[in-house]
JSON list of C-alpha atoms and ligand atoms in Angstrom, two decimals:
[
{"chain": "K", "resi": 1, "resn": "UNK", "atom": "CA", "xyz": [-93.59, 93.25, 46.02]},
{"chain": "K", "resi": 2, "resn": "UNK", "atom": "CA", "xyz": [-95.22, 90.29, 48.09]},
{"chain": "K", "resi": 3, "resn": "UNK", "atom": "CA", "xyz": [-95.44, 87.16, 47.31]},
{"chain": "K", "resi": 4, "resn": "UNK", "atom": "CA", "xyz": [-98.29, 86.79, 44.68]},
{"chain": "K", "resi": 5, "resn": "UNK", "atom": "CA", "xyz": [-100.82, 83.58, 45.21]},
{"chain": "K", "resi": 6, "resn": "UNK", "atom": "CA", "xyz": [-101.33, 83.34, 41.38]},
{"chain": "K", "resi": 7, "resn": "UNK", "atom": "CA", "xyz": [-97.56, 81.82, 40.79]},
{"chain": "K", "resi": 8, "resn": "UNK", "atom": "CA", "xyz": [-98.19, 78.94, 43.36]},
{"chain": "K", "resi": 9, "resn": "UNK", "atom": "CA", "xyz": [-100.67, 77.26, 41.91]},
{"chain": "K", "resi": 10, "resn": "UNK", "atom": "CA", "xyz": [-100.13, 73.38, 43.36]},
{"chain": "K", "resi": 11, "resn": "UNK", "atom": "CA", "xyz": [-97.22, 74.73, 45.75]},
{"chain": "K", "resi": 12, "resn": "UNK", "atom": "CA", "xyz": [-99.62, 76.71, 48.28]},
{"chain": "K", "resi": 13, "resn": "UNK", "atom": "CA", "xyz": [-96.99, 76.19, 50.71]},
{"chain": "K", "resi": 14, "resn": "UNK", "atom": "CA", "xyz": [-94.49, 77.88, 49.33]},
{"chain": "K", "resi": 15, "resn": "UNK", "atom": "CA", "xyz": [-96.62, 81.02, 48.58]},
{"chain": "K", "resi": 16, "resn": "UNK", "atom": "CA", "xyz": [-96.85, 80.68, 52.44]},
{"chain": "K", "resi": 17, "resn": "UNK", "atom": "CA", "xyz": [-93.28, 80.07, 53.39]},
{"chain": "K", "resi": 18, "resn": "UNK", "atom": "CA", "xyz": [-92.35, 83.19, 51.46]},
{"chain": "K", "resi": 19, "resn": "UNK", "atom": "CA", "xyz": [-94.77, 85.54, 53.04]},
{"chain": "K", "resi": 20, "resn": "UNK", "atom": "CA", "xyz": [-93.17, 84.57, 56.32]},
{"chain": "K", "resi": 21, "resn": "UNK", "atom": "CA", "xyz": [-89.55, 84.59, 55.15]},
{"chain": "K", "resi": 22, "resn": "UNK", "atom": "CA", "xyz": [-90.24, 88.81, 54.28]},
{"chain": "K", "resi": 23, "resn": "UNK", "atom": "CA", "xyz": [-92.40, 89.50, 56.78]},
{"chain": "K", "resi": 24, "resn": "UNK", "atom": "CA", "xyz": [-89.29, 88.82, 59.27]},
{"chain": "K", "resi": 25, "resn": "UNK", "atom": "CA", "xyz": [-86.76, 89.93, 57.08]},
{"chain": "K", "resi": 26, "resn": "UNK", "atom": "CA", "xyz": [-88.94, 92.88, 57.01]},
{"chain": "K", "resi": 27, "resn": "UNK", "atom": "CA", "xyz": [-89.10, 93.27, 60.71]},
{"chain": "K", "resi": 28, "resn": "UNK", "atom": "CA", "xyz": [-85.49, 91.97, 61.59]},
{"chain": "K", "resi": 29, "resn": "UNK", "atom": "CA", "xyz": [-83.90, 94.54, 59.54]},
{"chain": "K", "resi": 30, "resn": "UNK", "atom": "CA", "xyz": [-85.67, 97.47, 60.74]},
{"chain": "K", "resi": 31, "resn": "UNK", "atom": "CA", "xyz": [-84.56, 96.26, 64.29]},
{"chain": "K", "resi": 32, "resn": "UNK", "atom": "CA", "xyz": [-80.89, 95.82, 63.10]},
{"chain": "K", "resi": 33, "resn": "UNK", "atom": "CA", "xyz": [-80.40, 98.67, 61.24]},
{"chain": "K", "resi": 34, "resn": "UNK", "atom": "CA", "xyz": [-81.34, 100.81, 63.07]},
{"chain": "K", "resi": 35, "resn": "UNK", "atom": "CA", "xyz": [-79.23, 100.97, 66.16]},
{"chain": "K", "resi": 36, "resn": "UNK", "atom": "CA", "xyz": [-77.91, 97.30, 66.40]},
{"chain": "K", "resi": 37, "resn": "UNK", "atom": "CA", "xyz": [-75.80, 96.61, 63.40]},
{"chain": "K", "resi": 38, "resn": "UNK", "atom": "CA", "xyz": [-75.19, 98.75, 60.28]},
{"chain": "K", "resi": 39, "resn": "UNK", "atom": "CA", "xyz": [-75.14, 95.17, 58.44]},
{"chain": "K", "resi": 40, "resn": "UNK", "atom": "CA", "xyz": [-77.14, 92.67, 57.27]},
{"chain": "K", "resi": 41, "resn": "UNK", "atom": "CA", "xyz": [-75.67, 89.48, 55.70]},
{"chain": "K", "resi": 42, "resn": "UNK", "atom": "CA", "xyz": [-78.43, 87.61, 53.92]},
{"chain": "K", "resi": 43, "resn": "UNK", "atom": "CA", "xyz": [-77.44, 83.63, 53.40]},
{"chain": "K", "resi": 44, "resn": "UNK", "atom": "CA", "xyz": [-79.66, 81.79, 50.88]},
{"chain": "K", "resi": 45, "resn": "UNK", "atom": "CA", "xyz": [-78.37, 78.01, 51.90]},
{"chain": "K", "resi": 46, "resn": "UNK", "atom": "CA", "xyz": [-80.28, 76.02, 49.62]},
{"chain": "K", "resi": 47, "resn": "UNK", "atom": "CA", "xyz": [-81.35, 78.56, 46.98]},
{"chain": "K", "resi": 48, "resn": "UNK", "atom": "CA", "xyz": [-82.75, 77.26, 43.78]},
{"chain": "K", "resi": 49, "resn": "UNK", "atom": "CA", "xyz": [-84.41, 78.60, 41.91]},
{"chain": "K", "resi": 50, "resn": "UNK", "atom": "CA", "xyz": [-86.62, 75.53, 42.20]},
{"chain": "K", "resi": 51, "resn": "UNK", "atom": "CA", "xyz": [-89.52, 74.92, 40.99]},
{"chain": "K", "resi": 52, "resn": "UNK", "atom": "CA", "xyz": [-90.57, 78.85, 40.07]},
{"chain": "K", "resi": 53, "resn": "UNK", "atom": "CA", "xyz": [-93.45, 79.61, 37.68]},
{"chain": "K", "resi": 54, "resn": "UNK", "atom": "CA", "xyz": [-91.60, 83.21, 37.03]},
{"chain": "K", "resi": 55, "resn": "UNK", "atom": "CA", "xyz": [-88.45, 81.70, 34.86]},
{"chain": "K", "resi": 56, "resn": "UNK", "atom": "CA", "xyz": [-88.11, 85.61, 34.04]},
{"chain": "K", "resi": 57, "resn": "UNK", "atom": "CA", "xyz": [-87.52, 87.50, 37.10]},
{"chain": "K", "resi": 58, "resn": "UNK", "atom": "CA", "xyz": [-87.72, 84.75, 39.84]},
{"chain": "K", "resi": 59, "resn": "UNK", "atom": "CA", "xyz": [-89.59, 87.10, 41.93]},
{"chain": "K", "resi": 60, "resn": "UNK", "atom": "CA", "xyz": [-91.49, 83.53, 43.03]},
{"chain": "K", "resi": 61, "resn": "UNK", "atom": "CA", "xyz": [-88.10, 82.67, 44.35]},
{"chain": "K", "resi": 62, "resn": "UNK", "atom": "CA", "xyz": [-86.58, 82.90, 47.94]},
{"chain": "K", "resi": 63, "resn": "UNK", "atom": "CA", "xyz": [-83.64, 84.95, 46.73]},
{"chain": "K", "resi": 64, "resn": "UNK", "atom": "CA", "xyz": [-85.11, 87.24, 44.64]},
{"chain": "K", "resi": 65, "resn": "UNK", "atom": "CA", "xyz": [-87.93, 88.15, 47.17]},
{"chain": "K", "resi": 66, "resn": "UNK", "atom": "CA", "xyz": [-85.41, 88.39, 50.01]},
{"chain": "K", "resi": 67, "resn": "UNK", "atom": "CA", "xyz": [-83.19, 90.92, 47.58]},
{"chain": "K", "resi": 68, "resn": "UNK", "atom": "CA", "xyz": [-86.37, 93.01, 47.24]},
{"chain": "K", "resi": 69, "resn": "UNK", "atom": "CA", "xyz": [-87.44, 93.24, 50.81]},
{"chain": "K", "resi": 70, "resn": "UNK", "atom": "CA", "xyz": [-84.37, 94.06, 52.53]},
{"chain": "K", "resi": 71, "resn": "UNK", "atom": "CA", "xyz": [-83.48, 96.63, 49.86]},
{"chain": "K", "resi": 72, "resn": "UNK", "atom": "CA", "xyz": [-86.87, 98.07, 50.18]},
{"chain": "K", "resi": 73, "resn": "UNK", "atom": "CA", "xyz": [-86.11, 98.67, 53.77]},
{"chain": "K", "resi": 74, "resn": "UNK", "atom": "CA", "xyz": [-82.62, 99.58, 53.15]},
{"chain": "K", "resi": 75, "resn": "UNK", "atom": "CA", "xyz": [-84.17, 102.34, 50.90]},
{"chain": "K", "resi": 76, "resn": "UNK", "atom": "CA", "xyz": [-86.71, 103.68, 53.17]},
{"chain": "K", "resi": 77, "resn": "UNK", "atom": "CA", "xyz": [-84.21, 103.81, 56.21]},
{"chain": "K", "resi": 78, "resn": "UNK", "atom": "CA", "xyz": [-82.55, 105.78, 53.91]},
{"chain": "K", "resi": 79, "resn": "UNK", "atom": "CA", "xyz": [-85.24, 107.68, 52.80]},
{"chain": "K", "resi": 80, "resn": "UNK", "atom": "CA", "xyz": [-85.75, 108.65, 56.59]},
{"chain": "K", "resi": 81, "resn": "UNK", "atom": "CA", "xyz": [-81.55, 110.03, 56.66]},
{"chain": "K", "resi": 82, "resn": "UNK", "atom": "CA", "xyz": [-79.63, 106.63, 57.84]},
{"chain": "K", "resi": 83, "resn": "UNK", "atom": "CA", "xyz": [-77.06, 106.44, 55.27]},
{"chain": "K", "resi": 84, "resn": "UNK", "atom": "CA", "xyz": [-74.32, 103.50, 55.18]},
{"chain": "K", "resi": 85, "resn": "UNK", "atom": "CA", "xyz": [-76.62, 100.65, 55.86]},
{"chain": "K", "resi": 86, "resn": "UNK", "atom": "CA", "xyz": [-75.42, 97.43, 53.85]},
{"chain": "K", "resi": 87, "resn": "UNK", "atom": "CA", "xyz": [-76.78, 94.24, 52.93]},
{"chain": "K", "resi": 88, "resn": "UNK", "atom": "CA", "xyz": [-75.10, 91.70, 51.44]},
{"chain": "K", "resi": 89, "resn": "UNK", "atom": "CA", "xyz": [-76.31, 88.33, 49.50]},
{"chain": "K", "resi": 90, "resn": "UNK", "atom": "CA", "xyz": [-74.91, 84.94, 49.90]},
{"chain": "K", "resi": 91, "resn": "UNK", "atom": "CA", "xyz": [-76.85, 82.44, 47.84]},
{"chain": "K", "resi": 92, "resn": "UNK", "atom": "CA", "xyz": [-75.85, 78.83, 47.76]},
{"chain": "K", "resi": 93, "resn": "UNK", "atom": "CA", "xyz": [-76.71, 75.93, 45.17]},
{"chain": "K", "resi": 94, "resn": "UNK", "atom": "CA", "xyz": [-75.93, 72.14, 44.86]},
{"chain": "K", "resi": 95, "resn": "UNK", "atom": "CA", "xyz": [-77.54, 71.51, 41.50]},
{"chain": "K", "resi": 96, "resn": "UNK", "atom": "CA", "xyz": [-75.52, 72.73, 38.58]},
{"chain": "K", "resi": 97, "resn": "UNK", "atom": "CA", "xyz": [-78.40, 74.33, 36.57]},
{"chain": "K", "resi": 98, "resn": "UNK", "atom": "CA", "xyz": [-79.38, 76.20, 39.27]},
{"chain": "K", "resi": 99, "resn": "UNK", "atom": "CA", "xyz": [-76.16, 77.43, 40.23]},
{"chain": "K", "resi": 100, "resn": "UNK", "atom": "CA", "xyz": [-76.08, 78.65, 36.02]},
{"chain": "K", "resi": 101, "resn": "UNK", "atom": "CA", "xyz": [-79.49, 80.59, 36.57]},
{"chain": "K", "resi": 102, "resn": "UNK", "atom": "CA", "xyz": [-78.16, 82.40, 39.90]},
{"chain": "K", "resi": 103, "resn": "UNK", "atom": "CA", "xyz": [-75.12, 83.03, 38.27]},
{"chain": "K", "resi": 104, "resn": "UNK", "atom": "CA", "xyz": [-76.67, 85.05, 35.58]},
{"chain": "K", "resi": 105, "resn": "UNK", "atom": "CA", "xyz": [-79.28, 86.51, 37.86]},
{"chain": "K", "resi": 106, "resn": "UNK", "atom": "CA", "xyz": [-76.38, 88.10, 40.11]},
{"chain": "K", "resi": 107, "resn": "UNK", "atom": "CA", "xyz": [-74.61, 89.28, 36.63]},
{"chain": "K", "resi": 108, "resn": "UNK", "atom": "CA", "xyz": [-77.96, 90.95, 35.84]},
{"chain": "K", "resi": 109, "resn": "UNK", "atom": "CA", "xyz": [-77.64, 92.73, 39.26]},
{"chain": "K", "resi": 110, "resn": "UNK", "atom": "CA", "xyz": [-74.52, 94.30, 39.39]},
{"chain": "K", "resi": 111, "resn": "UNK", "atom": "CA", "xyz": [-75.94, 97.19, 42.15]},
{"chain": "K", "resi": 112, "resn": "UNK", "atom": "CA", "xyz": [-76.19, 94.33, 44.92]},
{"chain": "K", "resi": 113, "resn": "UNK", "atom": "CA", "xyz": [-73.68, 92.86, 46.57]},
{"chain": "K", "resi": 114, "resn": "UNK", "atom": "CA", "xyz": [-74.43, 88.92, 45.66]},
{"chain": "K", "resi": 115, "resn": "UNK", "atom": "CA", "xyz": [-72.03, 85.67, 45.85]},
{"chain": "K", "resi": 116, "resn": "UNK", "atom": "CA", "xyz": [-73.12, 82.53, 44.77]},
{"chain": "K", "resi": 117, "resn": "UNK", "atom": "CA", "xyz": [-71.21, 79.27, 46.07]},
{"chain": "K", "resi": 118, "resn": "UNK", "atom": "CA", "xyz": [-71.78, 75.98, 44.22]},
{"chain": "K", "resi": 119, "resn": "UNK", "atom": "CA", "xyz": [-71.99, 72.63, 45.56]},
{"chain": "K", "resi": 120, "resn": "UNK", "atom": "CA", "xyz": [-73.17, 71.56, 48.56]},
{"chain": "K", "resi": 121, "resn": "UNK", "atom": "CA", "xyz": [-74.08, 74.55, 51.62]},
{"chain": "K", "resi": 122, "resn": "UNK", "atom": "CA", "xyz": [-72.24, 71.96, 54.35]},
{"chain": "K", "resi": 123, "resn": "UNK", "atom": "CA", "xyz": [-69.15, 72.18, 51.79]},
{"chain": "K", "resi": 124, "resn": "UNK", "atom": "CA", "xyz": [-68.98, 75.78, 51.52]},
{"chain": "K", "resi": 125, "resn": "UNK", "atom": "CA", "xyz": [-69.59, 76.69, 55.34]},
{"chain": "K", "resi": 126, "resn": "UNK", "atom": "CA", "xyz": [-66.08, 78.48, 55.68]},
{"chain": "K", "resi": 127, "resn": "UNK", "atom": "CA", "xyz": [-66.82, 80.23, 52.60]},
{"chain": "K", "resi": 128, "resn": "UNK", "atom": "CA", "xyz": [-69.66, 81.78, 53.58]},
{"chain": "K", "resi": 129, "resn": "UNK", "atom": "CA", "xyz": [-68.39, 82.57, 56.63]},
{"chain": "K", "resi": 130, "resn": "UNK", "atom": "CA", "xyz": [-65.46, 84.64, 55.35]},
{"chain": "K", "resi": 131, "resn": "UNK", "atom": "CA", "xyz": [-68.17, 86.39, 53.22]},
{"chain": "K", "resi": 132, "resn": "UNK", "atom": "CA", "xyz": [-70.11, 87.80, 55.84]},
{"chain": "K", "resi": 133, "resn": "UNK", "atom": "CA", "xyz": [-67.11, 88.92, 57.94]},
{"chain": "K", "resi": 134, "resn": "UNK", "atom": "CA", "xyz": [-68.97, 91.00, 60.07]},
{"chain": "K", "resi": 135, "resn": "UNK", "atom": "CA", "xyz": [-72.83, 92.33, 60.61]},
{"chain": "K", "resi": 136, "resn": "UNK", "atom": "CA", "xyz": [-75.28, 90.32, 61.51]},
{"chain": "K", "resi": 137, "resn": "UNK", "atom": "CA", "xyz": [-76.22, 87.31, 59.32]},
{"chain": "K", "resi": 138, "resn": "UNK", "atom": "CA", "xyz": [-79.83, 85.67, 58.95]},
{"chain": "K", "resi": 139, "resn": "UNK", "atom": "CA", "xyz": [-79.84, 82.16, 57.60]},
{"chain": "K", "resi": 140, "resn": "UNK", "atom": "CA", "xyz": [-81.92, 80.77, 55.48]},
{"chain": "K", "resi": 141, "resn": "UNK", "atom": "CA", "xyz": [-82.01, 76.44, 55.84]},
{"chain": "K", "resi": 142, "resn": "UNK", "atom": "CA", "xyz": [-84.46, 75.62, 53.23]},
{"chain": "K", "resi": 143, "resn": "UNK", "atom": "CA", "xyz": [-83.61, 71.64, 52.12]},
{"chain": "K", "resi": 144, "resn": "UNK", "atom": "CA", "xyz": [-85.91, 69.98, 49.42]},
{"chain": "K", "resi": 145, "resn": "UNK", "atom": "CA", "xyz": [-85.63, 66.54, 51.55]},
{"chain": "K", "resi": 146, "resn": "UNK", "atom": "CA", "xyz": [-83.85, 66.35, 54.92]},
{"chain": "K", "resi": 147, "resn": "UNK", "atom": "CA", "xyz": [-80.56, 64.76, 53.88]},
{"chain": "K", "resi": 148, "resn": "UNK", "atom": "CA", "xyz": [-78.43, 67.62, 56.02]},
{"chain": "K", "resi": 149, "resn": "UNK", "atom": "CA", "xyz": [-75.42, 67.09, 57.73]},
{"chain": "K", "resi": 150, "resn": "UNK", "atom": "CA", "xyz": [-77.04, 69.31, 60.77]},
{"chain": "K", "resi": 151, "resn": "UNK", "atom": "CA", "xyz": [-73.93, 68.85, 63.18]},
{"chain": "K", "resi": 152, "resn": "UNK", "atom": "CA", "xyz": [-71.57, 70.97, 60.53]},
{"chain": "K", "resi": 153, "resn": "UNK", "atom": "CA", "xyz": [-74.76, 73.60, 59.66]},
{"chain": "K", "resi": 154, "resn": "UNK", "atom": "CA", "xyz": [-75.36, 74.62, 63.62]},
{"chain": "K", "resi": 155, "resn": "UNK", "atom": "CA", "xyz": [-71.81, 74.58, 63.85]},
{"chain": "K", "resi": 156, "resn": "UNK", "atom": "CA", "xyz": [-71.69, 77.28, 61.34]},
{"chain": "K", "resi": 157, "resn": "UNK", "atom": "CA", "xyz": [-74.76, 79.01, 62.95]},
{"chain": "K", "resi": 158, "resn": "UNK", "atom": "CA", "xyz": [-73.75, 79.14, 66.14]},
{"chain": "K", "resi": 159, "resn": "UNK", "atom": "CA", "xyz": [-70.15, 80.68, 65.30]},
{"chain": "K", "resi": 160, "resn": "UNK", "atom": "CA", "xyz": [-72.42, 83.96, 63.37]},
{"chain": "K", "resi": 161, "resn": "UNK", "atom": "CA", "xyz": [-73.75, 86.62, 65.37]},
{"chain": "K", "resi": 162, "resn": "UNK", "atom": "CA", "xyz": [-77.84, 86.20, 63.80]},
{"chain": "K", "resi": 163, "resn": "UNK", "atom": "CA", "xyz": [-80.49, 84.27, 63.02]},
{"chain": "K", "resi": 164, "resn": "UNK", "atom": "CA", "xyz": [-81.93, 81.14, 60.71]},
{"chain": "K", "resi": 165, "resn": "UNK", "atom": "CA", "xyz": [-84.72, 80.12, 59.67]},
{"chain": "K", "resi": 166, "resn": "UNK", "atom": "CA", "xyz": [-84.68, 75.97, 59.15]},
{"chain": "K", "resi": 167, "resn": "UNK", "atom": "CA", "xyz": [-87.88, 74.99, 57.13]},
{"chain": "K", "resi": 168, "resn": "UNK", "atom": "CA", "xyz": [-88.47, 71.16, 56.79]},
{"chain": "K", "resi": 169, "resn": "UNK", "atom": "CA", "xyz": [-90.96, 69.15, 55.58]},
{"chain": "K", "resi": 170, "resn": "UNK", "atom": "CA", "xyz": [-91.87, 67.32, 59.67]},
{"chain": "K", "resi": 171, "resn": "UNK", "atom": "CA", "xyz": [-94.34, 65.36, 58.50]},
{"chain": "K", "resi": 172, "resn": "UNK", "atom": "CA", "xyz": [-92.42, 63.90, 55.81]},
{"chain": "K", "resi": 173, "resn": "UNK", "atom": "CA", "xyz": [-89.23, 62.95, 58.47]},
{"chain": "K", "resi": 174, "resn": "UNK", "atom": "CA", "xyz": [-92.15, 61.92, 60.85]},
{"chain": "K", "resi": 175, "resn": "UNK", "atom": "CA", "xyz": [-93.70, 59.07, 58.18]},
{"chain": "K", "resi": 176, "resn": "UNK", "atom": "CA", "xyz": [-90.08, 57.93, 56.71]},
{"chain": "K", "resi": 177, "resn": "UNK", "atom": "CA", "xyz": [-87.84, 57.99, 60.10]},
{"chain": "K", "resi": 178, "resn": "UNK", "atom": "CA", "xyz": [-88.57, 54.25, 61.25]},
{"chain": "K", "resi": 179, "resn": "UNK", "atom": "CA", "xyz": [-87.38, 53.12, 58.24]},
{"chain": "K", "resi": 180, "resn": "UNK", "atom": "CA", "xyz": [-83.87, 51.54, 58.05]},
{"chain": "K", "resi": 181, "resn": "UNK", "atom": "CA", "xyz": [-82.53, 52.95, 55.12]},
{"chain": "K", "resi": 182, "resn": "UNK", "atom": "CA", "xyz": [-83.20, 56.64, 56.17]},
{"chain": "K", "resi": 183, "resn": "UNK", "atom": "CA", "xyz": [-82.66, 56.12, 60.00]},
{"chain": "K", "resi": 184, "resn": "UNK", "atom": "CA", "xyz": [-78.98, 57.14, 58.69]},
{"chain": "K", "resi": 185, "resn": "UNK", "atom": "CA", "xyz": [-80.48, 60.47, 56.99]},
{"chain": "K", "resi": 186, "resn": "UNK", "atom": "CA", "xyz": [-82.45, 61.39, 59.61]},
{"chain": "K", "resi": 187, "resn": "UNK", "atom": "CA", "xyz": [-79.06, 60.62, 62.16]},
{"chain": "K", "resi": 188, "resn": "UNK", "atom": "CA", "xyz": [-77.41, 63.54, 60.01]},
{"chain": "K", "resi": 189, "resn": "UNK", "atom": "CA", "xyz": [-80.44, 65.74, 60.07]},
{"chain": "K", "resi": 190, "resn": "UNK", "atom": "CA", "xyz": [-81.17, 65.42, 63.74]},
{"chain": "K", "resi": 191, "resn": "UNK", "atom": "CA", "xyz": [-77.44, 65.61, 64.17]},
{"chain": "K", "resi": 192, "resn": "UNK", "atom": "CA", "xyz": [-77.73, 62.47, 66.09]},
{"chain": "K", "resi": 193, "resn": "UNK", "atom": "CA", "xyz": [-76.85, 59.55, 64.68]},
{"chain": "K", "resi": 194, "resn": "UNK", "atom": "CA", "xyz": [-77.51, 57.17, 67.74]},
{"chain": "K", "resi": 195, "resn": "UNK", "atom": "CA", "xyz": [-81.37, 58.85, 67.69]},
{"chain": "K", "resi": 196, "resn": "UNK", "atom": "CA", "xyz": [-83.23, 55.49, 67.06]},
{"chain": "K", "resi": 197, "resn": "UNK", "atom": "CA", "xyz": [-82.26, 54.09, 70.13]},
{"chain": "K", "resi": 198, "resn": "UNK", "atom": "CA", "xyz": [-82.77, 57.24, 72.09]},
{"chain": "K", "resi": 199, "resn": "UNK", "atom": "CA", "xyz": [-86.39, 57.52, 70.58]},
{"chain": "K", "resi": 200, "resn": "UNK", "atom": "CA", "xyz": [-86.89, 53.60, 71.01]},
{"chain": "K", "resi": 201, "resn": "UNK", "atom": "CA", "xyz": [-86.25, 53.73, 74.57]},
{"chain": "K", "resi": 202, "resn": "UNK", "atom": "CA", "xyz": [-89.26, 56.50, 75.10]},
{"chain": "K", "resi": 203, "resn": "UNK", "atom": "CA", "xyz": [-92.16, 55.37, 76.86]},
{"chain": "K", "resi": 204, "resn": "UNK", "atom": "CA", "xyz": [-94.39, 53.59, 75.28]},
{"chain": "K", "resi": 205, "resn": "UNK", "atom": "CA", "xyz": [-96.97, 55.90, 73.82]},
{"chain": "K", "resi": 206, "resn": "UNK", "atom": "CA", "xyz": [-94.91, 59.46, 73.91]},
{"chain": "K", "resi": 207, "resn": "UNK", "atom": "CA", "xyz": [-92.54, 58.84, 70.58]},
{"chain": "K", "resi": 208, "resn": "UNK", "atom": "CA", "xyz": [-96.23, 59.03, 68.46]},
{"chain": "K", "resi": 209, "resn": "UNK", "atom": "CA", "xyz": [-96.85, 61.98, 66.96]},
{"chain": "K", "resi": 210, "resn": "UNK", "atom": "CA", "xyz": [-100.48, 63.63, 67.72]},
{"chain": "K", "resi": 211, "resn": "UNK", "atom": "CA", "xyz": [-102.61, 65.48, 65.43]},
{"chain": "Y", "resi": 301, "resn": "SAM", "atom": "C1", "xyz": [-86.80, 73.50, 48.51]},
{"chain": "Y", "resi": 301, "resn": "SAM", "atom": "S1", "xyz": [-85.63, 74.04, 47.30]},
{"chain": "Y", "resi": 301, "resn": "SAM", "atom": "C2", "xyz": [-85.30, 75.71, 47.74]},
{"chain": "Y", "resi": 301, "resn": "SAM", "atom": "C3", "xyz": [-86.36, 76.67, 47.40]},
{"chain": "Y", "resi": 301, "resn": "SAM", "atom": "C4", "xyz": [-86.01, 78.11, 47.68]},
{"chain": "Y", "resi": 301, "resn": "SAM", "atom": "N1", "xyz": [-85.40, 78.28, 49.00]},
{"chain": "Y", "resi": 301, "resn": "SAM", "atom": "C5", "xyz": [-87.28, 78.94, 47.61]},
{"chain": "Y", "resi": 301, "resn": "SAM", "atom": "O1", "xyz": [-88.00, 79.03, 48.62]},
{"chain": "Y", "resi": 301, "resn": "SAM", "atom": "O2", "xyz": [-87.56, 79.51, 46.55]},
{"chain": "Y", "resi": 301, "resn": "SAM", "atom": "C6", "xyz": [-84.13, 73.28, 47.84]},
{"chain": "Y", "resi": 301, "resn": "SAM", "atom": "C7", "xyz": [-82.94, 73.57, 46.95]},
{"chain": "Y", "resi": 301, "resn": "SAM", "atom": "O3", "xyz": [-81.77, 73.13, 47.61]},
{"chain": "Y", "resi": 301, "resn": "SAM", "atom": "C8", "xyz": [-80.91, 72.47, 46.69]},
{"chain": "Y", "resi": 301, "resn": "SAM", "atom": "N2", "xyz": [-80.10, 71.56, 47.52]},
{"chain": "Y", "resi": 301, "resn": "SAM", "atom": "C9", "xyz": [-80.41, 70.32, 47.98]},
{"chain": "Y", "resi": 301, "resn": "SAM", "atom": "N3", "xyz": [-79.45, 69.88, 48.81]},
{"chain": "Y", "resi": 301, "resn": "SAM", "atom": "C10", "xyz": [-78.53, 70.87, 48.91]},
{"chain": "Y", "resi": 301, "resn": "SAM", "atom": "C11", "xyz": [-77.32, 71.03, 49.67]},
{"chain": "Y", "resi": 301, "resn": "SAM", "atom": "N4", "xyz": [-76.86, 70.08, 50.48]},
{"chain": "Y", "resi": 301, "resn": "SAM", "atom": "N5", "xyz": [-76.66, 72.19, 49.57]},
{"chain": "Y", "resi": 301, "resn": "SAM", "atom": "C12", "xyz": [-77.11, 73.19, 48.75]},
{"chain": "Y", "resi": 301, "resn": "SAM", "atom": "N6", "xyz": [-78.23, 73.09, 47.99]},
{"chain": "Y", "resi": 301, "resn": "SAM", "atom": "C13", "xyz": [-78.94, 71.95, 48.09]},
{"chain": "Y", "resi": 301, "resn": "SAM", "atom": "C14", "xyz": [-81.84, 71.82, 45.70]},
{"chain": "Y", "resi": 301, "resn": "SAM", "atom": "O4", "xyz": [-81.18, 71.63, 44.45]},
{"chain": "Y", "resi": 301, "resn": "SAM", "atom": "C15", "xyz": [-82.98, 72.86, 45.61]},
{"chain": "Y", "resi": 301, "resn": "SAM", "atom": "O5", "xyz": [-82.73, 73.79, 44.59]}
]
């Protein structure tokens, strides 16, 4: 089922990154599955659930909608004779109570094939990794802030054969970033720590940012 407006109320946005999350899960694993790769790894980096109005069924959720759209295509690909297609789940947590719910959401869905890793997703890259040994892997970068170490997460992207998906709040980095005490932050997030001077030294006039 898509996502439904009525269980955003005051978080519009993410009403609208989830309709684009499954419309190109959607589309990507039609593609894949049917003549590139016989799996799809699905990786959940910073998972939640946060902030859901379903506390039931999470189907407001990232990981829960992504579980129902690829095994709704799974189904109908199978529906259509392509037996042996696979998904599999990879869902990733740094808060504790979060990691709990997951936990018991996976135990209540014993006919998927879901992992949850605790802790932080730039600690449990080679994890991961070994847990989608082979397929093709989408990625799904989804911080509430933008305190990533970036360097270590493209690292880990670029050694997958997929895709991500990095959703950030830009305005927010835009209004904090020429403050001191995040220029570290955003370092990690751009993967650059020496940025500030690098964006200093523009021209005067092309570091603003234009509405
Ligand atoms: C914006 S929320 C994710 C929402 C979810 N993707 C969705 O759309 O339903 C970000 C989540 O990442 C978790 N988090 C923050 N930093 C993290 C990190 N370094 N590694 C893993 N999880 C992290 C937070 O606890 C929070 O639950």
């Amino acid at each position: 089922m898509p996502p439904r407006i009525e269980n955003y109320h005051g978080r519009e946005q993410s009403f609208i990154k989830h309709l684009f999350l499954n419309k190109y899960l959607d589309s990507a694993a039609y593609k894949l599955f049917q003549g590139r790769s016989p799996v799809f790894n699905f990786v959940d980096a910073f998972a939640g659930p946060w902030r859901v109005s379903d506390t039931n069924r999470y189907s407001d959720a990232s990981f829960s909608q992504a579980i129902e759209t690829l095994e709704t295509v799974r189904r109908s690909l199978l529906d259509m004779g392509r037996p042996g297609l696979k998904v599999r789940f990879r869902f990733c947590e740094r808060n504790p109570v979060s990691v709990a719910k997951l936990r018991e959401f996976a135990a209540e869905k014993p006919e998927f094939d879901i992992q949850v890793f605790s802790g932080q997703f730039e600690d449990n890259l080679d994890g991961i990794r070994a847990a989608c040994r082979d397929g093709f892997t989408f990625t799904f970068i989804d911080p509430t802030g933008w305190n990533v170490e970036s360097a270590k997460v493209f690292e880990f992207l670029r050694s997958l054969n997929g895709e991500f998906l990095f959703n950030f709040m830009a305005e927010e980095v835009n209004r904090h970033a020429g403050w001191d005490g995040v220029a570290a932050s955003v370092g990690r997030f751009l993967a650059d720590p020496a940025w500030k001077d690098a964006f200093e030294a523009m021209p005067e006039g092309s570091n603003e940012t234009k509405c």
